[in-house]
XYZ file of N, CA and C in Angstrom:
801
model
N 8.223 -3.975 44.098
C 7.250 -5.064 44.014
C 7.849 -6.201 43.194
N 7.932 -7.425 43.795
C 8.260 -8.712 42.879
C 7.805 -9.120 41.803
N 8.219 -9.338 40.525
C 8.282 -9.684 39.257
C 7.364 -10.885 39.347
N 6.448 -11.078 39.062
C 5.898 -12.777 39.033
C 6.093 -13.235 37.883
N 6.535 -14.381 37.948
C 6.578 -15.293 36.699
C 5.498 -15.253 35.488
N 4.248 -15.093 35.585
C 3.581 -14.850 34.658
C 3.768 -13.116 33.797
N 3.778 -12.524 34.785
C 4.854 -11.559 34.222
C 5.640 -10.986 33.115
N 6.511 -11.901 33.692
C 8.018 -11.940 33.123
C 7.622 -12.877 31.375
N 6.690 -13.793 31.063
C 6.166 -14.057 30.595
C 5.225 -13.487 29.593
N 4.859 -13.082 30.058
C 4.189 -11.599 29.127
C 4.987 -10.782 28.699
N 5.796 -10.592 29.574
C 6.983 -9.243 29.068
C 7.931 -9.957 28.201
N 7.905 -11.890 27.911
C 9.157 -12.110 27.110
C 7.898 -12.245 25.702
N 6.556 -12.575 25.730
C 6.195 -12.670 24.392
C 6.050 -11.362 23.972
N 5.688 -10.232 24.379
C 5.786 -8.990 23.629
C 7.025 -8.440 23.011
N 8.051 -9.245 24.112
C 9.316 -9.022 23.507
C 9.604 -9.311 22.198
N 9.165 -11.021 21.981
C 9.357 -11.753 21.203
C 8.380 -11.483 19.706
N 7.232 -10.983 20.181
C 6.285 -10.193 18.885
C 7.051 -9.302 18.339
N 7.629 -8.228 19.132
C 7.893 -7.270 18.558
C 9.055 -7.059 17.732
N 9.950 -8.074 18.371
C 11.105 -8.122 17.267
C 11.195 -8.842 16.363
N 10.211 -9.784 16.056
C 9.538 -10.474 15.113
C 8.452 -9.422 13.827
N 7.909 -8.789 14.556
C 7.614 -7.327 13.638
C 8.697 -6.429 13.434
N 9.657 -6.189 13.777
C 10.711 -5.077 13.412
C 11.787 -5.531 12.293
N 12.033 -7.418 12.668
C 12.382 -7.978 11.198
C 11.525 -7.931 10.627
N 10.385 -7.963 10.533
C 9.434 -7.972 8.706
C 9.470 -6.667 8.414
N 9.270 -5.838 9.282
C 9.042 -4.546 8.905
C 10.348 -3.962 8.126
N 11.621 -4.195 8.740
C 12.607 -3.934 7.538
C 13.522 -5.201 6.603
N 12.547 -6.034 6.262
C 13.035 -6.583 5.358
C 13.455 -5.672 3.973
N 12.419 -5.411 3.860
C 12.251 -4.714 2.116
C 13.635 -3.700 2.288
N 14.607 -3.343 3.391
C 15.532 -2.135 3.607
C 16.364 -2.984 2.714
N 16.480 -4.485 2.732
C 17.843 -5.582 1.984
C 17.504 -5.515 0.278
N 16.418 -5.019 0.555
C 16.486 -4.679 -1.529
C 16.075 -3.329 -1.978
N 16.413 -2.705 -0.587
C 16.449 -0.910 -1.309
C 15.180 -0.330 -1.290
N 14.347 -1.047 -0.589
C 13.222 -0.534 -0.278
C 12.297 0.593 1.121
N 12.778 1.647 0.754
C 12.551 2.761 1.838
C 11.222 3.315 1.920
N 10.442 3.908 2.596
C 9.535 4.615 2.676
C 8.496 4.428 3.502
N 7.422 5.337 3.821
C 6.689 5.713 5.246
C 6.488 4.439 5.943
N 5.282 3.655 4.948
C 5.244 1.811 5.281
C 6.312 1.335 6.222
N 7.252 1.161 5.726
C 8.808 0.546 6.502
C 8.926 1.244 8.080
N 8.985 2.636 7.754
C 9.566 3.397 8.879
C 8.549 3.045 10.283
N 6.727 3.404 10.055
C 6.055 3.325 10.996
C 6.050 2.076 11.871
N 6.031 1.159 11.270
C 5.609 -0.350 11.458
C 6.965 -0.559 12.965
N 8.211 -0.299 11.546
C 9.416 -0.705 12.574
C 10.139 -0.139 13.928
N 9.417 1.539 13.857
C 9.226 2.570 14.665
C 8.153 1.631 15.823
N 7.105 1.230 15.556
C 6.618 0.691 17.162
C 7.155 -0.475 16.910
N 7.498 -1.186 16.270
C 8.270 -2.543 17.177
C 9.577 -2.231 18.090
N 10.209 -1.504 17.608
C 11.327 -0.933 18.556
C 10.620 -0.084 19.478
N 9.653 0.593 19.515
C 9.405 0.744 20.960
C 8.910 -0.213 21.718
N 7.705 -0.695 21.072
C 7.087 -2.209 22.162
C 8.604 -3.198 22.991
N 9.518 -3.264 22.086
C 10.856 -4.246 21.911
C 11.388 -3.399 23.353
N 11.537 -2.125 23.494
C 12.186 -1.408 24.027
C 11.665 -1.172 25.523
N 10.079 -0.934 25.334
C 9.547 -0.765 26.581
C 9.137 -2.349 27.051
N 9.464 -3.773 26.298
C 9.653 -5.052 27.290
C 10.933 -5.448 27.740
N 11.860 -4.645 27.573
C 13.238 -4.912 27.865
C 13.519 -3.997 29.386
N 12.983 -2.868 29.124
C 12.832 -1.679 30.219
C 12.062 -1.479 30.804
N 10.723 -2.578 30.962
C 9.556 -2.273 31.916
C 9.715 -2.015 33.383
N 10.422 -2.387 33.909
C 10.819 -2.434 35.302
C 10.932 -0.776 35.337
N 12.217 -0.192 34.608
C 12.129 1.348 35.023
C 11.001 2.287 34.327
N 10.588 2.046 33.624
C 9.433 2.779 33.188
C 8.133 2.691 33.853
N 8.057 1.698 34.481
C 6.778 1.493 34.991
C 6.927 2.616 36.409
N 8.468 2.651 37.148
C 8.722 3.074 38.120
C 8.564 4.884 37.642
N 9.094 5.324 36.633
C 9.098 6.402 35.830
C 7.970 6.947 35.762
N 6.736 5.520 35.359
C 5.199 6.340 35.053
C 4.724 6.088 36.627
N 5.125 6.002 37.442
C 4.733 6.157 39.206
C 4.744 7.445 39.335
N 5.779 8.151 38.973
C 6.293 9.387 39.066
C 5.834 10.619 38.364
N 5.285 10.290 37.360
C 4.891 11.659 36.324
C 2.951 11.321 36.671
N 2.669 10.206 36.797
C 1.077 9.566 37.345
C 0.333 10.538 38.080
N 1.502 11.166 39.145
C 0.484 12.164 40.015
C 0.824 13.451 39.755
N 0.767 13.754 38.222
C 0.568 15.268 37.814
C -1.125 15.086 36.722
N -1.219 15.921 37.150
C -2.616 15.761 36.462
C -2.418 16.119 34.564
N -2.011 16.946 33.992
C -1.380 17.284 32.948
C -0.532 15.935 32.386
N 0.178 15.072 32.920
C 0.418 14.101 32.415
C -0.957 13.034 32.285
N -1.533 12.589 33.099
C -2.720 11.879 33.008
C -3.596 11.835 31.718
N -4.173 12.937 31.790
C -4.715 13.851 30.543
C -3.712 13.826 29.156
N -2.568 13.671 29.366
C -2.472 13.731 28.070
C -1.785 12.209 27.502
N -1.572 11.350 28.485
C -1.635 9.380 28.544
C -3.055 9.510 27.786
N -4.270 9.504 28.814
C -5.191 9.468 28.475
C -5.832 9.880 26.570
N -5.068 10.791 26.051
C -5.340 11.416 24.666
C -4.308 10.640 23.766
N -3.391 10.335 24.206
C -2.821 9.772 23.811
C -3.160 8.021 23.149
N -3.811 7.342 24.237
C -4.391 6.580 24.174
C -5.715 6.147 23.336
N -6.703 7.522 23.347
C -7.899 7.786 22.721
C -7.133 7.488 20.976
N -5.983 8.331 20.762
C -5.541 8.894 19.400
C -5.405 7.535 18.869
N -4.345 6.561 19.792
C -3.847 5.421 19.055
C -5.442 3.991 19.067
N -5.978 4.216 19.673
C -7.262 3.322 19.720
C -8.056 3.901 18.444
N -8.282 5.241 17.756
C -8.568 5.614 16.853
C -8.130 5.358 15.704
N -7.002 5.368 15.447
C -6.170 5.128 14.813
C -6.164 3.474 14.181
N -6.339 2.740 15.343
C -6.231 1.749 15.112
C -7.775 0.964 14.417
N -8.222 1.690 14.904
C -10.250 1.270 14.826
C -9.726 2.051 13.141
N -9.279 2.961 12.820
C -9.976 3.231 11.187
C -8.575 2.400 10.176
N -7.738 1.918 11.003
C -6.702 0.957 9.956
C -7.369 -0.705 9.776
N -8.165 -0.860 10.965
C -9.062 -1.935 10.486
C -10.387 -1.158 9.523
N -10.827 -0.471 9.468
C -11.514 -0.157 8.763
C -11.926 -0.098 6.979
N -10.410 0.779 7.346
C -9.483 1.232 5.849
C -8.987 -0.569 5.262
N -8.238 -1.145 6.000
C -8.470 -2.483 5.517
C -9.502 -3.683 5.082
N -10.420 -3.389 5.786
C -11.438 -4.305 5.299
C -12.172 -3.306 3.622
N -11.829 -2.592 3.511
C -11.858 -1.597 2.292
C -11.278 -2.412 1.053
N -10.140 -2.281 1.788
C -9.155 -2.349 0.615
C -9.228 -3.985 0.183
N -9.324 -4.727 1.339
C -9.389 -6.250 1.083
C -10.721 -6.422 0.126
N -12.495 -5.741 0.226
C -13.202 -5.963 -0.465
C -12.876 -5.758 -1.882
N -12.167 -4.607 -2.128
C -11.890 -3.822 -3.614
C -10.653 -4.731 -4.106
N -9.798 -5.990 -3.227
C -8.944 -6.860 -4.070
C -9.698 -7.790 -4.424
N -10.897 -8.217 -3.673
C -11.463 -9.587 -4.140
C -12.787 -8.930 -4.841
N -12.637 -7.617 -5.512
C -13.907 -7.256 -6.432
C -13.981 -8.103 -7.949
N -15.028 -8.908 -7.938
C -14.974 -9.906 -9.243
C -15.133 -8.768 -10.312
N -14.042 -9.216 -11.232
C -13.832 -8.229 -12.561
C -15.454 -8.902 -13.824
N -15.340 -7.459 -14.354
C -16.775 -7.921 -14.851
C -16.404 -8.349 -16.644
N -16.528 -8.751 -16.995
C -15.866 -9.572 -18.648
C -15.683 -8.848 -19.821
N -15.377 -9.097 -20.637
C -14.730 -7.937 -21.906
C -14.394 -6.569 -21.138
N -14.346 -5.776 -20.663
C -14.042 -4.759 -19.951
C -12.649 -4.483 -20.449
N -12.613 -3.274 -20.438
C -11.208 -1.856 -20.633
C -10.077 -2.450 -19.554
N -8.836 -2.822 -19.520
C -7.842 -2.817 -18.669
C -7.277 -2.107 -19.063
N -6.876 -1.784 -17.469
C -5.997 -0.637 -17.016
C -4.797 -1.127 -16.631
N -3.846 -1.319 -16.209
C -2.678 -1.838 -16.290
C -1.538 -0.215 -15.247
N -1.764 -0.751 -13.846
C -0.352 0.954 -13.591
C 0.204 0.630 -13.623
N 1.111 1.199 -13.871
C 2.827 1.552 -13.782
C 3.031 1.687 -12.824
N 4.623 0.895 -12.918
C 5.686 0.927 -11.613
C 7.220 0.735 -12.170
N 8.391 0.448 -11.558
C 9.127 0.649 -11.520
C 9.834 -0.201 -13.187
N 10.668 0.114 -13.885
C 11.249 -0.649 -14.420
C 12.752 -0.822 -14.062
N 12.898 -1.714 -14.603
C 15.161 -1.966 -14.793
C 15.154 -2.423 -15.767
N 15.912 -1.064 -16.446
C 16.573 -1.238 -17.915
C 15.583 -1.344 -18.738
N 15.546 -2.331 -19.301
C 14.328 -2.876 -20.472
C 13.576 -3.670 -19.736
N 12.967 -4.557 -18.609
C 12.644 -4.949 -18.039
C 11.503 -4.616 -17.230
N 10.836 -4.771 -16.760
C 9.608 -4.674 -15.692
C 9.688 -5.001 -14.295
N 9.803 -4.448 -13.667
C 10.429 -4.939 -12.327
C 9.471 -6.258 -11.770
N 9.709 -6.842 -11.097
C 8.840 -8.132 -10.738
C 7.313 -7.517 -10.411
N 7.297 -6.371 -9.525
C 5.778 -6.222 -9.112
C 5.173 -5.825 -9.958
N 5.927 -5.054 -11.565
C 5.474 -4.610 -12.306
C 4.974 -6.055 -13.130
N 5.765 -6.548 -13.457
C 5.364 -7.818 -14.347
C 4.563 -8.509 -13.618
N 4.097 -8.412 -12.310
C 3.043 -9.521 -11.613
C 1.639 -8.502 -12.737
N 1.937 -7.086 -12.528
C 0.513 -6.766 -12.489
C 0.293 -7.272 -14.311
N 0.780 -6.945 -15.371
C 1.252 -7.313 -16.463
C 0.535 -8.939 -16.894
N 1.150 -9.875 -15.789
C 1.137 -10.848 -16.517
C -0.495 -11.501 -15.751
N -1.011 -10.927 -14.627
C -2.349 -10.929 -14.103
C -3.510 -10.204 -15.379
N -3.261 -8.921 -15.825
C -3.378 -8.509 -17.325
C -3.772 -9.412 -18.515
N -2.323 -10.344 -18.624
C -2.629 -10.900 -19.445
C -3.464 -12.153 -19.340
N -3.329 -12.996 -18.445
C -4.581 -13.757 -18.424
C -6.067 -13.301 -18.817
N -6.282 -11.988 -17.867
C -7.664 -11.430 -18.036
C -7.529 -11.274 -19.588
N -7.030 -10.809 -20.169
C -6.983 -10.874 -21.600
C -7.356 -11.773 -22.834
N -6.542 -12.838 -22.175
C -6.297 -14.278 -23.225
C -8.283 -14.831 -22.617
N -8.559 -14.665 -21.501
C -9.952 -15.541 -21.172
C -11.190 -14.192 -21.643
N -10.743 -13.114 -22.251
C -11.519 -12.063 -22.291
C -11.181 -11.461 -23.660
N -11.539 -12.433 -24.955
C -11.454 -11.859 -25.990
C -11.370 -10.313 -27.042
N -12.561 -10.266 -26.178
C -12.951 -8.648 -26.856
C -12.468 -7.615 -25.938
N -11.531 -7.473 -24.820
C -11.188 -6.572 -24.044
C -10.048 -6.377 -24.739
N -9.846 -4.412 -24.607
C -8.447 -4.072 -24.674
C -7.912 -3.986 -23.639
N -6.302 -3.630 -23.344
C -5.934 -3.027 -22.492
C -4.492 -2.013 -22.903
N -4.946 -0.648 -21.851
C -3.767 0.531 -21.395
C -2.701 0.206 -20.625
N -2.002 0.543 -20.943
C -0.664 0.334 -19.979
C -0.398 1.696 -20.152
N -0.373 2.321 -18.580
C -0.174 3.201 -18.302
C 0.914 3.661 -17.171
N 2.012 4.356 -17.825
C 3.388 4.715 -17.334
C 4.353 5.696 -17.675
N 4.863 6.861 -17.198
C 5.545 7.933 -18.110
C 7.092 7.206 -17.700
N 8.101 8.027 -17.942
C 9.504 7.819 -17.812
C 9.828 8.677 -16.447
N 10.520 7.597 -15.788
C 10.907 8.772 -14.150
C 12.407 9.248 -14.729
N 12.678 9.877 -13.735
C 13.868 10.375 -13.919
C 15.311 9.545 -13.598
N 15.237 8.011 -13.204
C 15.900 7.045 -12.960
C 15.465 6.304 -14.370
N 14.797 6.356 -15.777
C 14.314 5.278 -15.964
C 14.841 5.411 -17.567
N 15.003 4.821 -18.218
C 15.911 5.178 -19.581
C 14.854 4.846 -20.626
N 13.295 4.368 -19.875
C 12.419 4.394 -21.394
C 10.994 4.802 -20.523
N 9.879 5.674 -21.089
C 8.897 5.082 -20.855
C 8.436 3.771 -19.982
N 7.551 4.331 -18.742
C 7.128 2.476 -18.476
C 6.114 1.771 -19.458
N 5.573 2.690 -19.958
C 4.283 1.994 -21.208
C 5.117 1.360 -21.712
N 5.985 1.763 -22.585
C 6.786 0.930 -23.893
C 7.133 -0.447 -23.544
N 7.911 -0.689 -22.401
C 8.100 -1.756 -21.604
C 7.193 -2.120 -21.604
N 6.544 -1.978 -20.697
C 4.727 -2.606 -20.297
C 4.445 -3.050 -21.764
N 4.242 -2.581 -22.840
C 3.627 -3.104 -23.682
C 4.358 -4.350 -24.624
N 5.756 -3.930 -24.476
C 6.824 -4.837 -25.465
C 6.317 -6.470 -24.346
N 6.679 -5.884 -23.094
C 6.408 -7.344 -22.243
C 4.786 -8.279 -22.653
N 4.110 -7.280 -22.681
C 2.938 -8.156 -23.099
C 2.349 -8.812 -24.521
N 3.526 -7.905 -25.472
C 3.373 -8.861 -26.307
C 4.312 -10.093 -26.799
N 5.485 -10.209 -25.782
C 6.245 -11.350 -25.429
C 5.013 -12.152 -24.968
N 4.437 -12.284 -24.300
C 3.228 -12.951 -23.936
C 1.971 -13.647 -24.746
N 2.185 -13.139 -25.903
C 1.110 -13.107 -26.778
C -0.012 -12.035 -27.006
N 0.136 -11.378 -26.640
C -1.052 -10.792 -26.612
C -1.329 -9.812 -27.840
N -1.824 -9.903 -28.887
C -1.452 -9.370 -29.951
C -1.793 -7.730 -30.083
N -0.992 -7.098 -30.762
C -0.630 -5.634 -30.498
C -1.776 -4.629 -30.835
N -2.514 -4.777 -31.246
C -3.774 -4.034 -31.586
C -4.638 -3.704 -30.462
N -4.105 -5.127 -29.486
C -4.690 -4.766 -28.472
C -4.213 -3.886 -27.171
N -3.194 -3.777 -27.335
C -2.663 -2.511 -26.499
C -2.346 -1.115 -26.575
N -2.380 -0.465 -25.452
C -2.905 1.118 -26.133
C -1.596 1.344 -24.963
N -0.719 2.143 -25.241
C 0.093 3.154 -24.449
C -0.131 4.306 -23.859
N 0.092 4.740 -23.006
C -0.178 6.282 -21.871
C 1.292 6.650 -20.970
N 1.581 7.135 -21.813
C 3.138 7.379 -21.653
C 3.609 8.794 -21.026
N 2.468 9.276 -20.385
C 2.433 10.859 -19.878
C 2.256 10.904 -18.535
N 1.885 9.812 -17.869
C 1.250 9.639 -16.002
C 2.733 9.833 -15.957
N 2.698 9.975 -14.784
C 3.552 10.331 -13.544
C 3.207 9.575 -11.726
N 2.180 9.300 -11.785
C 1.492 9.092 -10.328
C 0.014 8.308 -10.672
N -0.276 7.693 -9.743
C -1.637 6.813 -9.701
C -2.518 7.522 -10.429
N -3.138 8.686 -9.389
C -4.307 10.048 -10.029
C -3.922 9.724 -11.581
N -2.798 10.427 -12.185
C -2.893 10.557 -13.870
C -2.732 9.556 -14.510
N -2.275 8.317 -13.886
C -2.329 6.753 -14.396
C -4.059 6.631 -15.402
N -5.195 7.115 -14.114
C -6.095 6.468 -14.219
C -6.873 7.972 -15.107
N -6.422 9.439 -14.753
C -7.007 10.863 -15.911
C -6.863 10.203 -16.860
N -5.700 10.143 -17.183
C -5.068 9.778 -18.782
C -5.456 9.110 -19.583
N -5.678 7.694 -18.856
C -6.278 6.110 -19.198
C -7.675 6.534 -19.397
N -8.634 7.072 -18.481
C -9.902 7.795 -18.978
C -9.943 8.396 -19.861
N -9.322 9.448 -19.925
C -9.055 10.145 -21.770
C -9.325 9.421 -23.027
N -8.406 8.398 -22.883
C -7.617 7.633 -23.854
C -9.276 6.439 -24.114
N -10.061 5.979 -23.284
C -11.185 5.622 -23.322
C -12.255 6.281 -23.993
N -12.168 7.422 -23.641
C -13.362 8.290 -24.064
C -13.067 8.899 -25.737
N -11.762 8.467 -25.887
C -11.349 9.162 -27.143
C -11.371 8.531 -27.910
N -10.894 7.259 -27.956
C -11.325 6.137 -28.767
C -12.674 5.184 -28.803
N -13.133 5.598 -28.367
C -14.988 5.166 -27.877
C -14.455 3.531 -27.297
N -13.996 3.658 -26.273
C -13.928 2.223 -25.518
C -14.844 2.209 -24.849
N -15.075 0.522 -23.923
C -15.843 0.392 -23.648
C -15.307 1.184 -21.944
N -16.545 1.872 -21.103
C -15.884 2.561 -19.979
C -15.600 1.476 -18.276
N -16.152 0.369 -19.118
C -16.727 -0.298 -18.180
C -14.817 -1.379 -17.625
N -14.458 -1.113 -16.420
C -12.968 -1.024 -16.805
C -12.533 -2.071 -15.596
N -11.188 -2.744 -15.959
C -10.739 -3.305 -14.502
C -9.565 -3.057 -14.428
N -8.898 -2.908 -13.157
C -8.045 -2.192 -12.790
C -6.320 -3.169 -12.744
N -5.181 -3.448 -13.302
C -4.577 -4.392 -12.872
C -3.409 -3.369 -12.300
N -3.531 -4.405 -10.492
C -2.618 -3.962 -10.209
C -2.378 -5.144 -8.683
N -1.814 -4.174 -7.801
C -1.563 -5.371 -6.335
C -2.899 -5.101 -5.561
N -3.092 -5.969 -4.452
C -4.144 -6.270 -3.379
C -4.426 -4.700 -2.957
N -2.595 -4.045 -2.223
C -3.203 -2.722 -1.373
C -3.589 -2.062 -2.177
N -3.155 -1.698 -3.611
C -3.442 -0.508 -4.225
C -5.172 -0.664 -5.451
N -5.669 -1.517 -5.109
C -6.923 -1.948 -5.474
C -8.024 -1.047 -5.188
N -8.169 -0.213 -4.041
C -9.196 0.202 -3.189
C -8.875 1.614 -3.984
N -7.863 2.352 -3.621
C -7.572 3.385 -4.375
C -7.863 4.194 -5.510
N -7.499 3.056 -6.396
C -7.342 2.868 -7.696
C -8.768 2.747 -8.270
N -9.461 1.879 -7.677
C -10.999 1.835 -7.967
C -12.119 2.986 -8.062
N -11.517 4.095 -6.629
C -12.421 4.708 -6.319
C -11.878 6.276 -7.694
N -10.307 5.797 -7.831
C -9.638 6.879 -8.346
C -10.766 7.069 -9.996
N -11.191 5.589 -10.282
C -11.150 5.238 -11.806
C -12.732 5.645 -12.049
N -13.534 5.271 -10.174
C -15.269 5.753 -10.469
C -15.266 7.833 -10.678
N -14.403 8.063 -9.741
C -14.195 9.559 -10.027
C -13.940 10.424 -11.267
N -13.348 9.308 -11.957
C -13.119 9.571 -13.289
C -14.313 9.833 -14.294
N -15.031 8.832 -13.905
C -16.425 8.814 -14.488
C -16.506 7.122 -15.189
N -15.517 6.345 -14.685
C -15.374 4.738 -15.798
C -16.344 4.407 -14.581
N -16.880 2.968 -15.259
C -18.380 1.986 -14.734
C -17.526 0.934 -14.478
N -18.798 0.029 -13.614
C -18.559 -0.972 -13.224
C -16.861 -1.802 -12.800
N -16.469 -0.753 -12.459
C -14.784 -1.057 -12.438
C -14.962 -2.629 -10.745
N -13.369 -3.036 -11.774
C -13.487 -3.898 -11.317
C -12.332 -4.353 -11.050
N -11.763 -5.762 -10.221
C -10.209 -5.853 -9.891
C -9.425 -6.818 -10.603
N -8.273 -6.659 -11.208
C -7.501 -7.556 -11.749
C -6.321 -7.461 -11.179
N -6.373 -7.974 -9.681
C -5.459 -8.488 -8.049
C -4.774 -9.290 -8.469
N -2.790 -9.214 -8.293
C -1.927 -9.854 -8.519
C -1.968 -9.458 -6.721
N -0.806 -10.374 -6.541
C -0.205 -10.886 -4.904
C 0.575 -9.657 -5.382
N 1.101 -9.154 -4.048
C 2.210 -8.484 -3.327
C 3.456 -9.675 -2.911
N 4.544 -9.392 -2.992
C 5.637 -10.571 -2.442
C 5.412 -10.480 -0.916
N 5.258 -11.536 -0.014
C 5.224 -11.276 1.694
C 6.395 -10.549 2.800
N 7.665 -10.481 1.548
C 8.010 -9.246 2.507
C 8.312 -7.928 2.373
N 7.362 -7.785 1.350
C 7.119 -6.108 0.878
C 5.603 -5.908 1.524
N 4.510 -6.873 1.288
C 2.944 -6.898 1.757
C 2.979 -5.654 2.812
N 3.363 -6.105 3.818
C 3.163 -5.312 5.835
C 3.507 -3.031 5.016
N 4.405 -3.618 4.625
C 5.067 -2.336 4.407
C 4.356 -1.370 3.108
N 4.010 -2.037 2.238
C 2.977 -1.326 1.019
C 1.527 -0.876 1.740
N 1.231 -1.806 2.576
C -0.302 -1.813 3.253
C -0.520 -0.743 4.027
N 0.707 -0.522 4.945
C 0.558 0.848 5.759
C 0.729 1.912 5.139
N 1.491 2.034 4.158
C 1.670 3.375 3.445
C 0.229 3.463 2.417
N -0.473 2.645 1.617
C -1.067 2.542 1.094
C -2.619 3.044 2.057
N -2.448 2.432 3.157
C -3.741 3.382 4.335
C -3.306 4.810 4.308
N -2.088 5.112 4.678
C -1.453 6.750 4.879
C -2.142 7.139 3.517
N -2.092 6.610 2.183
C -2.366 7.642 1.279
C -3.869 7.471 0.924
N -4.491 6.433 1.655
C -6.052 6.622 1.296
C -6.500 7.584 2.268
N -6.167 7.486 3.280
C -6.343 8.808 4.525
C -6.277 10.228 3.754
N -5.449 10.394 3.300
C -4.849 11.386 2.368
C -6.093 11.750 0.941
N -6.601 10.679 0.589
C -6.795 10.368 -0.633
C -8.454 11.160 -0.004
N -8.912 10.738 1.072
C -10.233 11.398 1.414
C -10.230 12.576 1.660
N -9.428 13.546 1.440
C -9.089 15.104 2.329
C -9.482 15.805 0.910
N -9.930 16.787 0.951
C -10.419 17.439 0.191
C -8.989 18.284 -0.478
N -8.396 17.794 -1.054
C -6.960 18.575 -1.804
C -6.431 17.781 -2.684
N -5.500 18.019 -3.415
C -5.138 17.848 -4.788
C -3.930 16.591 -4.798
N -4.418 15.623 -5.205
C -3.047 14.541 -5.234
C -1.893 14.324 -6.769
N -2.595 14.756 -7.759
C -1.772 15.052 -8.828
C 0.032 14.985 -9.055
N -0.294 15.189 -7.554
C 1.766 15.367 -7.615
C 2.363 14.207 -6.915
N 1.732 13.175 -6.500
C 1.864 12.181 -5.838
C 2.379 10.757 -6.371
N 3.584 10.312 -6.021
C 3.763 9.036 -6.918
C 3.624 8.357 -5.862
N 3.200 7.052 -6.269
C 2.417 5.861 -5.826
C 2.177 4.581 -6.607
């Protein structure tokens, strides 16, 4: 059957989407940035990329397997899975987008997670959440804040210590910061930081600083805890890490609803 020009047209913008998604999707690979996020995203652009380059024989291919019934049926489930799939990643997103633009409520407990350092330093996403922190701080007199971070096994200090030396480069005077130097993962970011509230009679009423995806999480992690009125203190994601944090960040709220133990989970 002849190719029609409108077609061929369709088959060059899907082309053109998709390898336009397979560069964003591995950008973050040029600064060492690996993991699920990256892989899925760039995994269907190379197929979409793949099946507009090869439509001609595949289409001829699915002529052929079409009249087994067992294939049908399982196109068909196939189809159901990824339309599902797709219906609860809009879902899970409009989630996560409400819980970044949750207005933080005033004097309130900050929370501050941990992430990566270099050397003595704070890595940039770390210092976004840090220096988002410190504003809420400087316009929010009577609030303390936790910085909460243990030492990985790449990391030559504590992330608290950092976290905290950086914020008081900032001004922020030292009385007001409390260290949690025992997390390991989101979950004990926010146990620990609860502890550390309840032990010093803070106030419970808390906001969370961290990025856009990990907002939703983190929120629900901090009401489980038993802290109030929690609330968001949303730094940006850089735009070509965003695509790639967002999908992994759905994978682990998916995760995060299953009735089992996340404790061992870094994030």
């Amino acid at each position: 059957m002849p190719v029609s020009r409108r077609q061929r047209l369709v088959r060059l913008l899907i082309g053109v989407a998709c390898l336009i998604l397979l560069v964003v999707s591995l950008m973050p690979t040029v600064w060492g940035v690996l993991h699920f996020g990256v892989y899925v995203p760039a995994l269907a652009a190379l197929v979409g990329l793949l099946g507009s380059l090869f439509w001609p024989f595949i289409r001829r291919q699915f002529g052929v397997f079409w009249k087994w019934r067992w294939f049908r049926v399982l196109f068909v489930l196939v189809v159901l899975l990824l339309i599902l799939v797709l219906l609860l990643f809009i879902m899970v997103s409009v989630l996560m987008l409400r819980a970044a633009a949750a207005p933080p409520p005033e004097n309130a407990t900050v929370i501050v997670l941990g992430a990566a350092i270099y050397d003595d330093r704070p890595s940039p996403m770390l210092a976004d959440r840090l220096n988002a922190a410190a504003r809420y701080l400087e316009a929010n007199p009577d609030s303390v804040c936790i910085v909460s971070g243990g030492q990985g096994a790449d990391e030559d200090y504590p992330e608290a210590t950092i976290m905290k030396r950086y914020l008081l480069e900032l001004g922020i005077e030292e009385a007001r910061v409390i260290e949690e130097a025992a997390s390991t993962n989101t979950y004990e970011n926010i146990e620990f930081s609860a502890d550390i509230i309840r032990e010093r009679g803070l106030s419970e009423i808390t906001v969370i600083a961290t990025q856009e995806f990990h907002q939703y999480r983190a929120q629900k992690m901090a009401e489980n805890a038993g802290l109030r009125g929690v609330g968001a203190c949303t730094c940006r994601s850089p735009d070509w890490l965003l695509l790639g944090y967002w999908v992994r960040e759905f994978a682990a709220i998916c995760r995060f609803a299953l009735p089992v133990s996340y404790t061992h989970l870094r994030a």
